[in-house]
PDB file of N, CA and C in Angstrom:
ATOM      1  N   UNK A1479      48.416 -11.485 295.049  1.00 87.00           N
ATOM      2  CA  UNK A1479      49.248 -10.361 294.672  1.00 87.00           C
ATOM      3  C   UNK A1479      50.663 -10.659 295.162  1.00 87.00           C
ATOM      4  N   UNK A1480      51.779 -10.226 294.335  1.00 86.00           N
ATOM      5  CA  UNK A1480      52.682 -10.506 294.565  1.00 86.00           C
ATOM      6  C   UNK A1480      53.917  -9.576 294.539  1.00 86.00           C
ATOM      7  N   UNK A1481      54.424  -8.860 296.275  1.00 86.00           N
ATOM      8  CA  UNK A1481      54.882  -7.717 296.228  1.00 86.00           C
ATOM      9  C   UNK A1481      55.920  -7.705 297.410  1.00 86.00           C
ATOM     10  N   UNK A1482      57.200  -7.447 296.429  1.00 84.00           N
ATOM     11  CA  UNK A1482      58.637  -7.647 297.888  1.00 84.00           C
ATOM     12  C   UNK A1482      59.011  -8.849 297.745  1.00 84.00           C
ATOM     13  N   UNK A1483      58.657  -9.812 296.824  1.00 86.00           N
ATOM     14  CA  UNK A1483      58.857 -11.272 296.866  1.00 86.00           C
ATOM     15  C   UNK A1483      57.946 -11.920 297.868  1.00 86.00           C
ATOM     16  N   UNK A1484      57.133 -11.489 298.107  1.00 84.00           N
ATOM     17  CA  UNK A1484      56.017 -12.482 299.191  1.00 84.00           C
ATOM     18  C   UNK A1484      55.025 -12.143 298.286  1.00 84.00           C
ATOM     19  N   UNK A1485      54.214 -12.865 298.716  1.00 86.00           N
ATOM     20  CA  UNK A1485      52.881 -13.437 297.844  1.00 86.00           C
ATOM     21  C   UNK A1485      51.643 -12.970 298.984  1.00 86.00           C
ATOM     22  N   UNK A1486      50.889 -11.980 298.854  1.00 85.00           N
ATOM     23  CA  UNK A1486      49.754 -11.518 299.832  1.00 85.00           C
ATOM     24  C   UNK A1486      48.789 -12.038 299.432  1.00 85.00           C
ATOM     25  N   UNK A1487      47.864 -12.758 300.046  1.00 88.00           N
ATOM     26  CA  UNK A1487      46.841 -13.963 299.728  1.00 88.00           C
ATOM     27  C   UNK A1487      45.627 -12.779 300.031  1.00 88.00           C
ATOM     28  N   UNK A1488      44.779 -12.867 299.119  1.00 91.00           N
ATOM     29  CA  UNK A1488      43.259 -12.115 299.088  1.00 91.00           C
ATOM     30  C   UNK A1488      41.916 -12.605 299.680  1.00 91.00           C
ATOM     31  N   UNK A1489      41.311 -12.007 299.975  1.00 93.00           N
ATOM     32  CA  UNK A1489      40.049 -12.875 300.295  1.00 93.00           C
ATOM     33  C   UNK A1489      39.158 -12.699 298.968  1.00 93.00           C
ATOM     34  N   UNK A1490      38.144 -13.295 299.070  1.00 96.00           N
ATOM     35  CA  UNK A1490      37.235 -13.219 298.012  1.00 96.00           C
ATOM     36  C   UNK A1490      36.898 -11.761 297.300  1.00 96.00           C
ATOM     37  N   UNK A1491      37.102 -11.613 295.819  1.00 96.00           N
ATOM     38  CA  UNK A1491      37.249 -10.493 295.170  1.00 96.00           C
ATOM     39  C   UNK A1491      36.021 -10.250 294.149  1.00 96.00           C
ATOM     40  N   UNK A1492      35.293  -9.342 294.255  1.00 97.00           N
ATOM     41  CA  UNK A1492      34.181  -8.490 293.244  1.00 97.00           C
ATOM     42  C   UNK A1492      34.391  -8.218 291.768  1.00 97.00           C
ATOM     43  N   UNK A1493      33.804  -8.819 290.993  1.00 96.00           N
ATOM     44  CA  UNK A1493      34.344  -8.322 289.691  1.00 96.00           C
ATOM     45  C   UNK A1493      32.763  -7.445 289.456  1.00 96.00           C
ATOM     46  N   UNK A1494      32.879  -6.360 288.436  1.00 96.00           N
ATOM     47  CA  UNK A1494      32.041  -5.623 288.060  1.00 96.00           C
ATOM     48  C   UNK A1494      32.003  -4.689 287.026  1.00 96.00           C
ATOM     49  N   UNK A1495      31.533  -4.881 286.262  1.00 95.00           N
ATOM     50  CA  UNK A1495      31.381  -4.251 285.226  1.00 95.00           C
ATOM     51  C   UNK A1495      30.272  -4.220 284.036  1.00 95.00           C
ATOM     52  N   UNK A1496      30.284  -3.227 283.335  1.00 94.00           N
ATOM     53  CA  UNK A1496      29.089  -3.022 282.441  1.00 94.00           C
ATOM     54  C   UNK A1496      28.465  -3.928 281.268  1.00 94.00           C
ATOM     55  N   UNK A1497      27.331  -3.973 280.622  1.00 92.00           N
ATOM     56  CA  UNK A1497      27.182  -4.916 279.614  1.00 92.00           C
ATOM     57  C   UNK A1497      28.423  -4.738 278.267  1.00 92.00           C
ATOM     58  N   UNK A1498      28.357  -3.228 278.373  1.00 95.00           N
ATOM     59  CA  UNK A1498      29.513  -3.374 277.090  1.00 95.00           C
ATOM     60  C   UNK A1498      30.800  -3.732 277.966  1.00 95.00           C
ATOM     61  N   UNK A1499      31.442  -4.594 277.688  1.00 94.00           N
ATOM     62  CA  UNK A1499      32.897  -4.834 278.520  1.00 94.00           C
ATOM     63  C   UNK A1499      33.954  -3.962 277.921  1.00 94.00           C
ATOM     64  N   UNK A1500      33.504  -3.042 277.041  1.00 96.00           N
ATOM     65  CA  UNK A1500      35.107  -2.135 276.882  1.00 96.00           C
ATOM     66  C   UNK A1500      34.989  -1.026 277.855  1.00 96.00           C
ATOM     67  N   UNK A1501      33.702  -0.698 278.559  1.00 97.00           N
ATOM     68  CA  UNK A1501      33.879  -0.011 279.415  1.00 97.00           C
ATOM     69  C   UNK A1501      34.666  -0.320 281.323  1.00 97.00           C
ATOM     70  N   UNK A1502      35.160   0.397 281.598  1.00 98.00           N
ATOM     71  CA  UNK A1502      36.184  -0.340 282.920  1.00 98.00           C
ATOM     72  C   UNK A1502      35.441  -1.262 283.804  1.00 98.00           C
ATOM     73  N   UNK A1503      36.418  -2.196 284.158  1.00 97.00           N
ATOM     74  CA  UNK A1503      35.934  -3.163 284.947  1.00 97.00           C
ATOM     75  C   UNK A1503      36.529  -3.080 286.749  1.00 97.00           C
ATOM     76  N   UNK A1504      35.505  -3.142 287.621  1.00 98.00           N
ATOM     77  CA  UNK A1504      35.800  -3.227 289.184  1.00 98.00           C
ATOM     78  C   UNK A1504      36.242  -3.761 289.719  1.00 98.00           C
ATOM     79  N   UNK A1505      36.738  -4.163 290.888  1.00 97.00           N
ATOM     80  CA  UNK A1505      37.768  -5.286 291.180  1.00 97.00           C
ATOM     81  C   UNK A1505      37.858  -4.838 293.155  1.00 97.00           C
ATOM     82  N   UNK A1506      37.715  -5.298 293.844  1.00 97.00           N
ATOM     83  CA  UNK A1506      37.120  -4.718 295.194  1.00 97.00           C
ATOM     84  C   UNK A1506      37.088  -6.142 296.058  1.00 97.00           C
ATOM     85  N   UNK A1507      38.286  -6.136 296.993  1.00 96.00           N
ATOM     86  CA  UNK A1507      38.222  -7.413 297.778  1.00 96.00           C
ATOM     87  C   UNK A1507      37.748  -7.091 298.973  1.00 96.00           C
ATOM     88  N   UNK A1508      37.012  -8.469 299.724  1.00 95.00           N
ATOM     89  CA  UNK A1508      35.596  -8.569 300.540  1.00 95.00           C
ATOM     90  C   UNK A1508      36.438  -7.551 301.837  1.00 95.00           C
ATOM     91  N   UNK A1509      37.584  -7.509 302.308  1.00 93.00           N
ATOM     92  CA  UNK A1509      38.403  -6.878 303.258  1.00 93.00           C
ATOM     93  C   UNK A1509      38.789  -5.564 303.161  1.00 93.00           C
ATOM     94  N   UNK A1510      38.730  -4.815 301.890  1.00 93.00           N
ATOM     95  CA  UNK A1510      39.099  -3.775 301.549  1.00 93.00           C
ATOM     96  C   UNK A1510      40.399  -3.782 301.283  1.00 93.00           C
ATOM     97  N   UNK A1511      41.429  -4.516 301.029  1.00 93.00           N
ATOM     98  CA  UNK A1511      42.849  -5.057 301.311  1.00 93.00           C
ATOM     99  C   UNK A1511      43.092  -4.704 299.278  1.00 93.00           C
ATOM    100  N   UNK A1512      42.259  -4.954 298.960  1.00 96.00           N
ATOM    101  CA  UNK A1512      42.511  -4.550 297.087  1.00 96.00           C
ATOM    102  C   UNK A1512      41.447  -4.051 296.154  1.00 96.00           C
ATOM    103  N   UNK A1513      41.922  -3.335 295.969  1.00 97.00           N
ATOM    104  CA  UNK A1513      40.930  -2.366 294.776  1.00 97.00           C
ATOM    105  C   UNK A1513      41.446  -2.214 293.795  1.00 97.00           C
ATOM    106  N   UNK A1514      40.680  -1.913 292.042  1.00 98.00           N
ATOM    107  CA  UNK A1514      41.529  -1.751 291.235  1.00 98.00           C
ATOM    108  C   UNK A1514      40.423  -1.792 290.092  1.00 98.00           C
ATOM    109  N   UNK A1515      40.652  -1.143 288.937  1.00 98.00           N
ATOM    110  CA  UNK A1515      39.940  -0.409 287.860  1.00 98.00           C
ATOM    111  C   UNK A1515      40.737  -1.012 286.704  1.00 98.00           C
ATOM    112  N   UNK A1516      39.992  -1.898 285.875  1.00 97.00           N
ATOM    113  CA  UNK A1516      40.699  -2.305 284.398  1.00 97.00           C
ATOM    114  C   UNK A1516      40.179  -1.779 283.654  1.00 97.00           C
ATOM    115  N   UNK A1517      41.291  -1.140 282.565  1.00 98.00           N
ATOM    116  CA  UNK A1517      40.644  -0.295 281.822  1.00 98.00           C
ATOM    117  C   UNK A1517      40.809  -0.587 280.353  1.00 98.00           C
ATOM    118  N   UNK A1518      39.667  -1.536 279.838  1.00 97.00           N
ATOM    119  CA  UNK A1518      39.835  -2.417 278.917  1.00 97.00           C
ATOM    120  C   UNK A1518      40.586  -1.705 277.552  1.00 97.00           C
ATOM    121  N   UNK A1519      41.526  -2.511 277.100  1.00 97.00           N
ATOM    122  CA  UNK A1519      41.992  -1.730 275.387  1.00 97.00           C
ATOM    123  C   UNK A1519      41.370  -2.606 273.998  1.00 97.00           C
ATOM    124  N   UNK A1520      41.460  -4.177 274.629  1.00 96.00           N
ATOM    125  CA  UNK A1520      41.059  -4.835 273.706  1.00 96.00           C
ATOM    126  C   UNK A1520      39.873  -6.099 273.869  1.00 96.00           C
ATOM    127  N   UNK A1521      38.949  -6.091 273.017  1.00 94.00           N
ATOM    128  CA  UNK A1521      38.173  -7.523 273.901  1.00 94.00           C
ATOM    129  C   UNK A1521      38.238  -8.975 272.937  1.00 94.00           C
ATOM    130  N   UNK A1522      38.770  -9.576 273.352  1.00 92.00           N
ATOM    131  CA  UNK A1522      39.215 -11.227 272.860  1.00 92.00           C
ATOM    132  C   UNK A1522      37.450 -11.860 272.638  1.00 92.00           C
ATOM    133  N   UNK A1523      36.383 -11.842 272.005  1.00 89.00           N
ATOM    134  CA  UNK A1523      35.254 -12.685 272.143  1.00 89.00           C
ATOM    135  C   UNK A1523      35.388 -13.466 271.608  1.00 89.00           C
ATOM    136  N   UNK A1524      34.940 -14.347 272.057  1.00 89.00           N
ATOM    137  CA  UNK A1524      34.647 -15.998 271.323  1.00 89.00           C
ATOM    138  C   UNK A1524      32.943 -16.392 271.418  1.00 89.00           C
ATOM    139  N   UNK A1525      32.699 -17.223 270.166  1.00 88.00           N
ATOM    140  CA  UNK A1525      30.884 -17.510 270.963  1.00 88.00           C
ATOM    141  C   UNK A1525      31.689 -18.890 270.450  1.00 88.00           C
ATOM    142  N   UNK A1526      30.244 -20.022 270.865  1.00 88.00           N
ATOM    143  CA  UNK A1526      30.151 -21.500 270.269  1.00 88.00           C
ATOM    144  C   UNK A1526      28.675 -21.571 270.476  1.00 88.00           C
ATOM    145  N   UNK A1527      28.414 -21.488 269.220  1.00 85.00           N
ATOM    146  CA  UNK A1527      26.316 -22.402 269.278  1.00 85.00           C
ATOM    147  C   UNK A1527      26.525 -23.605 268.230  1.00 85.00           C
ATOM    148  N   UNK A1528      26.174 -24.853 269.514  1.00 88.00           N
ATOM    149  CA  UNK A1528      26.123 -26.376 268.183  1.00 88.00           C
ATOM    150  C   UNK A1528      25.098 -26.804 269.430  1.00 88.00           C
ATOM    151  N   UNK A1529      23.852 -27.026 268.300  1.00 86.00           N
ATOM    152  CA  UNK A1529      22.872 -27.921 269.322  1.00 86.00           C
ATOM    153  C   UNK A1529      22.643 -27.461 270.460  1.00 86.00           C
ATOM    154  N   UNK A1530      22.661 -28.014 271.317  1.00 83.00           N
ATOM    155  CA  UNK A1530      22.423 -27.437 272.979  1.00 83.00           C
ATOM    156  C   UNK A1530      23.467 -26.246 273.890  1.00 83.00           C
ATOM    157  N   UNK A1531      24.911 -26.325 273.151  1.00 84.00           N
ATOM    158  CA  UNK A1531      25.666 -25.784 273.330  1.00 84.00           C
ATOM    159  C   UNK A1531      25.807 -24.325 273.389  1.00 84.00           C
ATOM    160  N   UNK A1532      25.941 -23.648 273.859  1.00 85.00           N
ATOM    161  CA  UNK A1532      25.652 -22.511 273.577  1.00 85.00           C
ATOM    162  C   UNK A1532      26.431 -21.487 275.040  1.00 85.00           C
ATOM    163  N   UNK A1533      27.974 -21.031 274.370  1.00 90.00           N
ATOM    164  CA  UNK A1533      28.841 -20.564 275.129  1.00 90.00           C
ATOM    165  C   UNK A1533      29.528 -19.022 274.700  1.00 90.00           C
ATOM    166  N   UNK A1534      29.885 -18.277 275.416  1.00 85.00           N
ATOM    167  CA  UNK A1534      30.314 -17.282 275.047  1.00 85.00           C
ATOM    168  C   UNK A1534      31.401 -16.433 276.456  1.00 85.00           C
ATOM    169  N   UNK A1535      32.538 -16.206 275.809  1.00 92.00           N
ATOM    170  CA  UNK A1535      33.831 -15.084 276.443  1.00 92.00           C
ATOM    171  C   UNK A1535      34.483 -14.395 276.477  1.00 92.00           C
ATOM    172  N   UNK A1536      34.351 -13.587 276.981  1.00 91.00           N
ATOM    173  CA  UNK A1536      35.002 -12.446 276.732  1.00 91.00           C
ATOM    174  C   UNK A1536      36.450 -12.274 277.554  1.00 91.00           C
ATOM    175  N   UNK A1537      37.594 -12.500 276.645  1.00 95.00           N
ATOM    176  CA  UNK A1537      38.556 -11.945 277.227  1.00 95.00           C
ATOM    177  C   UNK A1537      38.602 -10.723 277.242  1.00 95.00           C
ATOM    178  N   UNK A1538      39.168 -10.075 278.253  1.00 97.00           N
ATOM    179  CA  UNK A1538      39.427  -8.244 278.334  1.00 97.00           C
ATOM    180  C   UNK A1538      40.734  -7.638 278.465  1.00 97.00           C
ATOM    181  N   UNK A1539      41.475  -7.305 277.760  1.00 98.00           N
ATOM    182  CA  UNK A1539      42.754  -6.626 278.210  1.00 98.00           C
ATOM    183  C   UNK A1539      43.347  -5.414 278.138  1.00 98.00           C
ATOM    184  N   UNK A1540      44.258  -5.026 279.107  1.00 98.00           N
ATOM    185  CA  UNK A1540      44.244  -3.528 279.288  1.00 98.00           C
ATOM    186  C   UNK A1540      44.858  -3.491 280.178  1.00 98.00           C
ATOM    187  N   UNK A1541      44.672  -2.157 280.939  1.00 98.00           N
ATOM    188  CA  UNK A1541      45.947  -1.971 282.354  1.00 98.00           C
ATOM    189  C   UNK A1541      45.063  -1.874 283.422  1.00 98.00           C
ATOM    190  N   UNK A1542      45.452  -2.121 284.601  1.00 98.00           N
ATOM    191  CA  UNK A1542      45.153  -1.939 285.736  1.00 98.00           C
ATOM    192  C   UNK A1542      45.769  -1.020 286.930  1.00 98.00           C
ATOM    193  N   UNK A1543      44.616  -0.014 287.363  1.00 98.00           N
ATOM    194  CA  UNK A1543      45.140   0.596 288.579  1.00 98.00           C
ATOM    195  C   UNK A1543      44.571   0.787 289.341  1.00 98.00           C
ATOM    196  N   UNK A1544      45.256   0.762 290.645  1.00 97.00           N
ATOM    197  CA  UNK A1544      44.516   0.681 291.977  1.00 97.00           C
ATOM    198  C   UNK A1544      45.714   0.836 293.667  1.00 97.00           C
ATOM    199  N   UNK A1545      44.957  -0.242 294.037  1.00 97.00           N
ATOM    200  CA  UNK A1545      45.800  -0.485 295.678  1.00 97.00           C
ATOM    201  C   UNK A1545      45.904  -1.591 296.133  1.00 97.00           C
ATOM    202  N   UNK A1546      46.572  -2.177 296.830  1.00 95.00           N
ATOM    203  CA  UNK A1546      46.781  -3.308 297.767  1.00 95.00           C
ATOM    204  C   UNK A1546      47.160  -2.870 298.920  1.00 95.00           C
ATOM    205  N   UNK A1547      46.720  -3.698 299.885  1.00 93.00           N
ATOM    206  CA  UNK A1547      47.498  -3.834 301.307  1.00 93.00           C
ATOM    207  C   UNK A1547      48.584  -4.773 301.317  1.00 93.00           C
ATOM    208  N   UNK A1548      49.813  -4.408 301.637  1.00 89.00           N
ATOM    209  CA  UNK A1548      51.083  -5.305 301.300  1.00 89.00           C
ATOM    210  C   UNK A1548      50.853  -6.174 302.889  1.00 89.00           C
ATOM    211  N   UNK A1549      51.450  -6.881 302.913  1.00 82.00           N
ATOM    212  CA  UNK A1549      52.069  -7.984 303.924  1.00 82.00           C
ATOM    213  C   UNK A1549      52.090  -7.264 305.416  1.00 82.00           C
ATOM    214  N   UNK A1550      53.055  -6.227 305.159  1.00 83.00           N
ATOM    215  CA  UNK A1550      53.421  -5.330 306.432  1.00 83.00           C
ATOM    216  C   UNK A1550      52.132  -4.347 306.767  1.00 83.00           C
ATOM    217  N   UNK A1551      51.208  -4.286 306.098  1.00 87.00           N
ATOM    218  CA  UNK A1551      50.169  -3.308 306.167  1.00 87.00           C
ATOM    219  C   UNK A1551      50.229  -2.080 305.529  1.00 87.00           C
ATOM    220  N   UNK A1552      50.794  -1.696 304.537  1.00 90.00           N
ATOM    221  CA  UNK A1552      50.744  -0.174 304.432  1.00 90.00           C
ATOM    222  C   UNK A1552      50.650  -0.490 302.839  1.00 90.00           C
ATOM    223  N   UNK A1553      49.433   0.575 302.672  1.00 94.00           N
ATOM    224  CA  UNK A1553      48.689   0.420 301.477  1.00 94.00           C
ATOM    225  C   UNK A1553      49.947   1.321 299.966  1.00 94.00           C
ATOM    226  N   UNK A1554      49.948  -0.095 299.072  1.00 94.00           N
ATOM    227  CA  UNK A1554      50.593   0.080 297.753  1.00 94.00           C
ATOM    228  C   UNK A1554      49.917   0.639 296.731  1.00 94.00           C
ATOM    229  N   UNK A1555      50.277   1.970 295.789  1.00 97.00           N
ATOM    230  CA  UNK A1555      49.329   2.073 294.753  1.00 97.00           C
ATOM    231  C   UNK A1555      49.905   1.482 293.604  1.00 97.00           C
ATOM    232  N   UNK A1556      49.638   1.382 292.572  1.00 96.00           N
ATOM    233  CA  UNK A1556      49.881   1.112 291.204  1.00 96.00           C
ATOM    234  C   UNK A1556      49.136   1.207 290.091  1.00 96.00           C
ATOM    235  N   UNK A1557      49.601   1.445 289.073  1.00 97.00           N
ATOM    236  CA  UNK A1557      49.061   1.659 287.879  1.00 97.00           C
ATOM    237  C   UNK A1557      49.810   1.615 286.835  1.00 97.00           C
ATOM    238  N   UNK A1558      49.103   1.284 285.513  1.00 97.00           N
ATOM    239  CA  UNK A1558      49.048   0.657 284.596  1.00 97.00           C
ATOM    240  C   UNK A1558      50.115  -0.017 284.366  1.00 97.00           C
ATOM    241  N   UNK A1559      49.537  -1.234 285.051  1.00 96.00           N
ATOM    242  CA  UNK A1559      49.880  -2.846 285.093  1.00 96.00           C
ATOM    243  C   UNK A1559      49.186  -3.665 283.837  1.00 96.00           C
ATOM    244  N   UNK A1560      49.792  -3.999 282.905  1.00 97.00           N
ATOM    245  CA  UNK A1560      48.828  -4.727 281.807  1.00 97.00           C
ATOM    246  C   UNK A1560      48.971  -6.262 282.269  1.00 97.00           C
ATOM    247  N   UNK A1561      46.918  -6.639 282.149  1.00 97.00           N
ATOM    248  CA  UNK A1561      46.778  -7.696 282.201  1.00 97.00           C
ATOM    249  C   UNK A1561      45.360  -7.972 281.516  1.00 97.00           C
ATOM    250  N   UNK A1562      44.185  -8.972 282.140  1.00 96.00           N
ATOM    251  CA  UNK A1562      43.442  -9.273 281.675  1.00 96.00           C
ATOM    252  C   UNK A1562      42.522  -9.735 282.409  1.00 96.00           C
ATOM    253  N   UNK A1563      40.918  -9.944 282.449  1.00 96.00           N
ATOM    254  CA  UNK A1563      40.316 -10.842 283.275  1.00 96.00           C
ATOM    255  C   UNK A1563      39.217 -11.094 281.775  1.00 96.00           C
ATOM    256  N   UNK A1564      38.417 -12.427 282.197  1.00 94.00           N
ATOM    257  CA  UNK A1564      37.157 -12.538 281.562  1.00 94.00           C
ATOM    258  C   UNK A1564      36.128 -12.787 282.193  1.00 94.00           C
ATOM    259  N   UNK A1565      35.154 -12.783 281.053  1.00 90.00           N
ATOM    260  CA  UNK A1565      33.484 -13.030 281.988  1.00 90.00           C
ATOM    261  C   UNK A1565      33.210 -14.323 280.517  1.00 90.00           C
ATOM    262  N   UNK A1566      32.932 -15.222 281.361  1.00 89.00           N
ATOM    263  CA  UNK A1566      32.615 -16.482 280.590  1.00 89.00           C
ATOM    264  C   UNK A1566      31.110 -16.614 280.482  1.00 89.00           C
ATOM    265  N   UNK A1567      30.129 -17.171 279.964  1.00 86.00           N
ATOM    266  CA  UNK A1567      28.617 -17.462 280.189  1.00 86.00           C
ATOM    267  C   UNK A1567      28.923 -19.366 279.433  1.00 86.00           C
ATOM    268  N   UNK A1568      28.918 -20.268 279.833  1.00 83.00           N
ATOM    269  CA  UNK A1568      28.459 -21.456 279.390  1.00 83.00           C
ATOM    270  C   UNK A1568      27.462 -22.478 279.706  1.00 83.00           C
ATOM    271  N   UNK A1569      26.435 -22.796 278.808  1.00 77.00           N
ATOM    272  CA  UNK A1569      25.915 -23.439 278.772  1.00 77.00           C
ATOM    273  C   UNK A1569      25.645 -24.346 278.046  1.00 77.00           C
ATOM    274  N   UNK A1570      25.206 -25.730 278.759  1.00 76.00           N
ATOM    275  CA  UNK A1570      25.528 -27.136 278.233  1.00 76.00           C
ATOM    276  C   UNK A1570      23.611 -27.784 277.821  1.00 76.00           C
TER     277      UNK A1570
END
């Protein structure tokens, strides 16, 4: 995250969300330091089946809102930030 011109480094972050992906997606770091709710508008899918291949992704995009813990410690809110995350499945 990147806030004040410094760059606040995360620890490992939770993604979560439902089988249908237009419903919102979770976002919850292992420290409590970031939280945040995407709230999908559009979903980018792609599949590929050739032979053994067999892949599929979902881009998700939309806005995001939530919190961070800034640098100095004192918790930032924000909302609707447009961005994106995906959930990939590939197999070879």
């Amino acid at each position: 995250v990147y806030h004040g011109g410094r760059a606040v480094k995360l620890g490992r972050v939770e993604i979560r969300h439902e089988e249908d992906v237009l419903l919102p997606w979770r976002f919850e770091e292992e420290n409590g330091r970031f939280s945040a709710v995407l709230t999908p508008r559009y979903d980018r899918d792609t599949a590929t089946k050739l032979l053994f291949v067999n892949n599929r992704c979902h881009q998700v995009f939309g806005t995001f809102s939530g919190e961070f813990t800034a640098a100095g410690g004192a918790r930032v809110p924000f909302s609707d930030v447009v961005g994106f995350a995906e959930h990939a499945v590939n197999r070879w």
